[in-house]
Coordinates of C-alpha atoms and ligand atoms in Angstrom, one line a residue:
X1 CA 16.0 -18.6 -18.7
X2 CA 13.1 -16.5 -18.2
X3 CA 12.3 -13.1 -16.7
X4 CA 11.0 -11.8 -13.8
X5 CA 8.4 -8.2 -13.9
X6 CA 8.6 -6.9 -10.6
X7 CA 4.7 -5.0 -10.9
X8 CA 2.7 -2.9 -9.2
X9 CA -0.7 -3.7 -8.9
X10 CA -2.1 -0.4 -7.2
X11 CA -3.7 0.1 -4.5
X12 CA -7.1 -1.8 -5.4
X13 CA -9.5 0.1 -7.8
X14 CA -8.6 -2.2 -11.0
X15 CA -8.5 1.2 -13.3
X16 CA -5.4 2.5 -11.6
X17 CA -3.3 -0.3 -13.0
X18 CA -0.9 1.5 -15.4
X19 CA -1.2 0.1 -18.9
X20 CA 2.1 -1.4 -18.9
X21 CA 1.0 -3.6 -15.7
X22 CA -2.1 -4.9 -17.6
X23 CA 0.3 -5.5 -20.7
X24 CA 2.6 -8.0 -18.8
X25 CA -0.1 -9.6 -16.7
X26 CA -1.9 -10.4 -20.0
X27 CA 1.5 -12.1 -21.4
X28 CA 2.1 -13.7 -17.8
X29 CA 3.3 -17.6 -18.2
X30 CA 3.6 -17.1 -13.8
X31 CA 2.2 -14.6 -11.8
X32 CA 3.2 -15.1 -8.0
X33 CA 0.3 -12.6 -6.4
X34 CA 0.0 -11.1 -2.7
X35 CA -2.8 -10.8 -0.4
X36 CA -3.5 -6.9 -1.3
X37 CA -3.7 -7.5 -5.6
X38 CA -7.8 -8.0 -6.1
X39 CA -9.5 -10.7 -8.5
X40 CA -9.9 -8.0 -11.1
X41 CA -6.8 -7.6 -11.8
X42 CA -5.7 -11.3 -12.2
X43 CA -8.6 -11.6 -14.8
X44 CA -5.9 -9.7 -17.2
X45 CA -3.5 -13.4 -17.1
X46 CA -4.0 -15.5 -20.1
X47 CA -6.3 -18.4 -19.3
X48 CA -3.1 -20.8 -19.1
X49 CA -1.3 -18.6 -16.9
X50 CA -0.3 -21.0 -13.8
X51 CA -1.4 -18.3 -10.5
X52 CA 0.5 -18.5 -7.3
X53 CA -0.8 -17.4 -4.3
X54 CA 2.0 -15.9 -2.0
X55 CA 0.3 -14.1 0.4
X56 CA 0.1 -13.4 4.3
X57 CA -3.1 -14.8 5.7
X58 CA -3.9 -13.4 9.4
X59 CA -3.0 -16.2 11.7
X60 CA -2.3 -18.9 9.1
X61 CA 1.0 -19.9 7.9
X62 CA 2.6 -17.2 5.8
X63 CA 5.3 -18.1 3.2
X64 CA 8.8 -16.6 4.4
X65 CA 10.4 -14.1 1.7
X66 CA 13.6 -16.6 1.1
X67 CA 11.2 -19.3 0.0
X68 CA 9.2 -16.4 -2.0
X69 CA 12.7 -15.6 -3.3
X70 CA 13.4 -19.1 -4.2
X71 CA 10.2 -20.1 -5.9
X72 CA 10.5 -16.5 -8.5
X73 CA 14.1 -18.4 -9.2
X74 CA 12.3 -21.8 -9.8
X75 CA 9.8 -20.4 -12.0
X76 CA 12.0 -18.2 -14.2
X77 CA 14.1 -21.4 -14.6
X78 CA 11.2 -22.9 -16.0
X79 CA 9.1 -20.2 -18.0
X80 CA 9.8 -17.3 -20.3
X81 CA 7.7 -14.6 -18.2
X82 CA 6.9 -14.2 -14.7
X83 CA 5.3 -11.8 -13.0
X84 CA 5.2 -10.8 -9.0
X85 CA 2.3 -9.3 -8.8
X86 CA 2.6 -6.9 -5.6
X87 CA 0.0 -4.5 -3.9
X88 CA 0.9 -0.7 -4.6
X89 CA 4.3 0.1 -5.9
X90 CA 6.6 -2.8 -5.6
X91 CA 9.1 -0.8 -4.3
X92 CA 7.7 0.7 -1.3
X93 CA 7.3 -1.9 1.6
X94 CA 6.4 -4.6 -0.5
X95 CA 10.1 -6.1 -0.5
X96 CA 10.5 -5.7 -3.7
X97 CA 14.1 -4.4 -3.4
X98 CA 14.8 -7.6 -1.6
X99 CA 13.6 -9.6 -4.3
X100 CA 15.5 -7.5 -7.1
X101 CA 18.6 -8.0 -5.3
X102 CA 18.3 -11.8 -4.8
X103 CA 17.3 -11.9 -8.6
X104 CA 20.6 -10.3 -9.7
X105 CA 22.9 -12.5 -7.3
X106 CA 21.2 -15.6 -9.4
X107 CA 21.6 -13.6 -12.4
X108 CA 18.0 -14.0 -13.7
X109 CA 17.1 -11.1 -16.1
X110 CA 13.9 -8.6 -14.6
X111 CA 11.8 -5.8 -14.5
X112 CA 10.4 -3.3 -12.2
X113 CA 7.3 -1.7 -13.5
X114 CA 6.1 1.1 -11.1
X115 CA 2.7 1.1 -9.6
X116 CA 0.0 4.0 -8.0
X117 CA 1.3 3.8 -4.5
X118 CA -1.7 3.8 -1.8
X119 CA 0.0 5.8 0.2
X120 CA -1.1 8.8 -1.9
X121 CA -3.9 7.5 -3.8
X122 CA -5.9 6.0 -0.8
X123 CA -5.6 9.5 1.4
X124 CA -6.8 11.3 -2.3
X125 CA -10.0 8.9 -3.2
X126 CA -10.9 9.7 1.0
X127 CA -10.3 13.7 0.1
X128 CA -7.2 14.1 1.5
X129 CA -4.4 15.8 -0.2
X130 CA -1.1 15.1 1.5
X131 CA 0.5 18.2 0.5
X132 CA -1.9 22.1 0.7
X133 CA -0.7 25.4 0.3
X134 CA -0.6 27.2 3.2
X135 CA -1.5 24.4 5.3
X136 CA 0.8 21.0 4.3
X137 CA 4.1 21.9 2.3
X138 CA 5.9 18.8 3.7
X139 CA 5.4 14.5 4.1
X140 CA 6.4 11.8 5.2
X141 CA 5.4 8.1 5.3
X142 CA 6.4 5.4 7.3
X143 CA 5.9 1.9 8.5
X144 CA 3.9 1.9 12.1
X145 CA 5.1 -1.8 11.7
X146 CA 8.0 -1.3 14.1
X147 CA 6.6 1.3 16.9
X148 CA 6.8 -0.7 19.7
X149 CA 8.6 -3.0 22.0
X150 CA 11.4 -4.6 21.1
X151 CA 10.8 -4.3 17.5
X152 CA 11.0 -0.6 17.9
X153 CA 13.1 1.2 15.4
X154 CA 11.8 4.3 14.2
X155 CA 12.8 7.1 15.1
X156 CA 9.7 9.1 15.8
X157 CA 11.8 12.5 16.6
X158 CA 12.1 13.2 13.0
X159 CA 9.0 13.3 12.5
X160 CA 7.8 16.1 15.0
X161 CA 8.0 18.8 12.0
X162 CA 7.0 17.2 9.5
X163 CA 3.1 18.4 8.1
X164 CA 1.8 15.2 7.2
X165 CA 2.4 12.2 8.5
X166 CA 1.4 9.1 6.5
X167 CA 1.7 5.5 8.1
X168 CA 1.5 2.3 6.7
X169 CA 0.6 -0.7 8.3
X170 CA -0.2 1.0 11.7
X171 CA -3.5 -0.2 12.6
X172 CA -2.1 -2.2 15.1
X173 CA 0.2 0.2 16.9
X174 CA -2.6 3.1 16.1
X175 CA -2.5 3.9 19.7
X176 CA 1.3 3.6 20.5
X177 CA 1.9 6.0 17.9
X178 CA -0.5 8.6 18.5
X179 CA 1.0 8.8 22.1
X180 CA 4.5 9.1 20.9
X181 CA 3.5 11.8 18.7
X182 CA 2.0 13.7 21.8
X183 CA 4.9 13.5 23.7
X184 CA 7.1 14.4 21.0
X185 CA 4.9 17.7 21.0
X186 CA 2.3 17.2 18.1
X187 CA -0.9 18.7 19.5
X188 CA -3.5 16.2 20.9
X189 CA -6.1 18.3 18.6
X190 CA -4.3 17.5 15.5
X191 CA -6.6 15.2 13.2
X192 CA -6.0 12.0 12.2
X193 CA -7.7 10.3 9.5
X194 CA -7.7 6.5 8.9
X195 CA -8.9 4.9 5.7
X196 CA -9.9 1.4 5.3
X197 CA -10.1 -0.7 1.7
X198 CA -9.2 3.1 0.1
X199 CA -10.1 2.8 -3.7
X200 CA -12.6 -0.3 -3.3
X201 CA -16.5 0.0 -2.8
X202 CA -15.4 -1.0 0.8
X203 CA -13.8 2.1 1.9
X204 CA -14.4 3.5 5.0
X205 CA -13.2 6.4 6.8
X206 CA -12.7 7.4 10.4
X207 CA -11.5 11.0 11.2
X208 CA -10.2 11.6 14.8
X209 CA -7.4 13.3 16.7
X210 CA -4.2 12.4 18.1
X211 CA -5.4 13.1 21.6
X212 CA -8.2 10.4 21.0
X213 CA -6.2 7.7 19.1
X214 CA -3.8 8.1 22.2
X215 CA -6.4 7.8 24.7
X216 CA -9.6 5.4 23.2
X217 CA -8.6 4.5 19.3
X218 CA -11.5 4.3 17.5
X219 CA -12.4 0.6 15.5
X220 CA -10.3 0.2 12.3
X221 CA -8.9 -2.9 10.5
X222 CA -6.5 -3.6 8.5
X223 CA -5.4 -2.6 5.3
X224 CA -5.7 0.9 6.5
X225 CA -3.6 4.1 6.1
X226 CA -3.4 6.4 9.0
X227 CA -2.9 10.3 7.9
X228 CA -1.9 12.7 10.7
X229 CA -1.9 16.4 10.1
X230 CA -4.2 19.7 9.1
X231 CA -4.6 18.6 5.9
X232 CA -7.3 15.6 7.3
X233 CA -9.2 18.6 8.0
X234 CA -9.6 19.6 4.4
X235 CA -11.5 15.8 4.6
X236 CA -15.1 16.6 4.6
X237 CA -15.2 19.5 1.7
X238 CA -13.4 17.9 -0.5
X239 CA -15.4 14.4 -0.4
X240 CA -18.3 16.6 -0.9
X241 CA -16.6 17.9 -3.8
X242 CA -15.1 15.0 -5.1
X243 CA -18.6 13.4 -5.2
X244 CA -20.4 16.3 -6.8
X245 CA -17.9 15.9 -9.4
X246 CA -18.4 12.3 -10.0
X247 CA -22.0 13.1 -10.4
X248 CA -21.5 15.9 -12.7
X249 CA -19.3 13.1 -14.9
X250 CA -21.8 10.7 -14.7
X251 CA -24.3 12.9 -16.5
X252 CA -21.6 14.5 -19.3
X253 CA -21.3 10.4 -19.8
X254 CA -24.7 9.3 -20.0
X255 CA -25.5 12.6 -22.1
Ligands
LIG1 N1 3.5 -1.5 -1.7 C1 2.3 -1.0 -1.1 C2 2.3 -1.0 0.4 C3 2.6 -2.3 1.1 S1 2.5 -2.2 2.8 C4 1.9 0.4 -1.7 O1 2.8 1.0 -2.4 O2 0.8 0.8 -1.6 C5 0.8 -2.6 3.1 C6 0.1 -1.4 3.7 O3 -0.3 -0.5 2.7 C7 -1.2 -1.8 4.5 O4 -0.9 -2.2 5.8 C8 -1.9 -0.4 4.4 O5 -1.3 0.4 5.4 C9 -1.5 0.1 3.1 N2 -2.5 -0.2 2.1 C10 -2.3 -0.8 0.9 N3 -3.4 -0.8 0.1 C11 -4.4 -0.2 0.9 C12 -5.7 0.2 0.7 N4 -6.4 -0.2 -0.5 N5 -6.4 0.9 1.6 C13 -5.8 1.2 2.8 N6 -4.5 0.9 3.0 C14 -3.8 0.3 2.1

């Protein structure tokens, strides 16, 4: 019987694996991978290393999480280390609990090894700090997944308050919750920030306000994280900073 490392693969810049995720990709006999883990990081496996794609695909079959469940049982049955390779931390939306839990009903032996969440480090490489003295002393994140329709569940009261505001997988429902959070009282001039690819040479980022994503929400696709709150406002300097840095690096390096 083999084991299972639950891993965090970041949230796409290949250097903000932690050293213990490239040290168990690198020993890998199975890595069972999601859409969100890039090619760089895979390179880590051993040559041998048998790769299993168990990703979403937009509009194509997706495997369901019982068979995902299953197959991490099959393969641990069968080889001495797997790995579920999972974008971010495992443990935040990435049903990683689920897959911990099913693990220990079958009694197979495993792992969680933490990974840079994108929910702060995608925000930070866009200049946006999700917590500011004076301006942002509170935050909190959730899933724009379930904010309409039937499927709605959140309870968007409780977060009236609250400084920042970071959602996940909201790009569909941008507009339905930026009109929530109006009515709820959040000021339509509040800005909103979305970033797209954060941490990849794709990033992009679109700054608005909540009045504007409620009335004509501007193009974004998906992965994206949507940050509402003063702090977005901060944006802008601290790019410019963050860049002027980078420079200044670049040049103590190539000294
Ligand atoms: N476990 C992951 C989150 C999984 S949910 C983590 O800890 O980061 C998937 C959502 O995460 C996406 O819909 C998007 O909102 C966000 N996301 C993940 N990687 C991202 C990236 N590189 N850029 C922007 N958003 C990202």
């Amino acid at each position: 019987m083999g084991k299972v490392y639950l891993v965090g693969a970041g949230p796409g810049d290949p250097e903000l694996l932690t050293l213990k995720a490239v040290k168990v990709i690198s020993s890998a006999d199975v890595i069972l991978y999601d859409r969100l883990v890039c090619d760089e990081v895979l390179s880590y496996a051993k040559p041998e290393c048998k790769l299993v794609y168990v990703g979403k695909e937009d509009g194509k079959h997706t495997i369901p999480q019982e068979e995902i469940n299953r197959l991490l049982v099959y393969y641990a049955s069968s080889h001495e280390r797997v790995v579920r390779l999972k974008g971010g931390d495992p443990f935040i939306f990435g049903r990683g609990g689920e897959e911990a839990l099913y693990l220990k009903r079958y009694g197979i032996p495993y792992e969680v090894v933490p990974g840079v969440s994108s929910l702060y480090s995608v925000p930070a490489y866009a200049g946006i700090p999700l917590t500011f003295r004076g301006v942002a002393s509170s935050f909190a994140v959730v899933t724009g997944h379930e904010a309409t329709g039937k499927e709605k569940s959140i309870d968007w009261k409780a977060f009236k308050d609250i400084d920042t505001l970071v959602i996940l997988m909201g790009v569909k429902n941008r507009q339905r919750i930026a009109q929530e959070l109006v009515k709820l009282g959040r000021k339509p001039s509040e800005p909103v920030a979305f970033v797209e690819r954060g941490t990849t040479p794709e990033q992009r980022v679109v700054v608005s306000t909540l009045g504007e994503v409620a009335k004509d929400p501007p193009e974004v696709s998906p992965p994206a994280i949507m940050v509402v709150g003063q702090v977005v406002g901060l944006q802008g300097e601290l790019s410019s900073l963050l860049e002027n840095l980078k420079k200044n690096m670049e040049g103590v390096y190539n000294a």
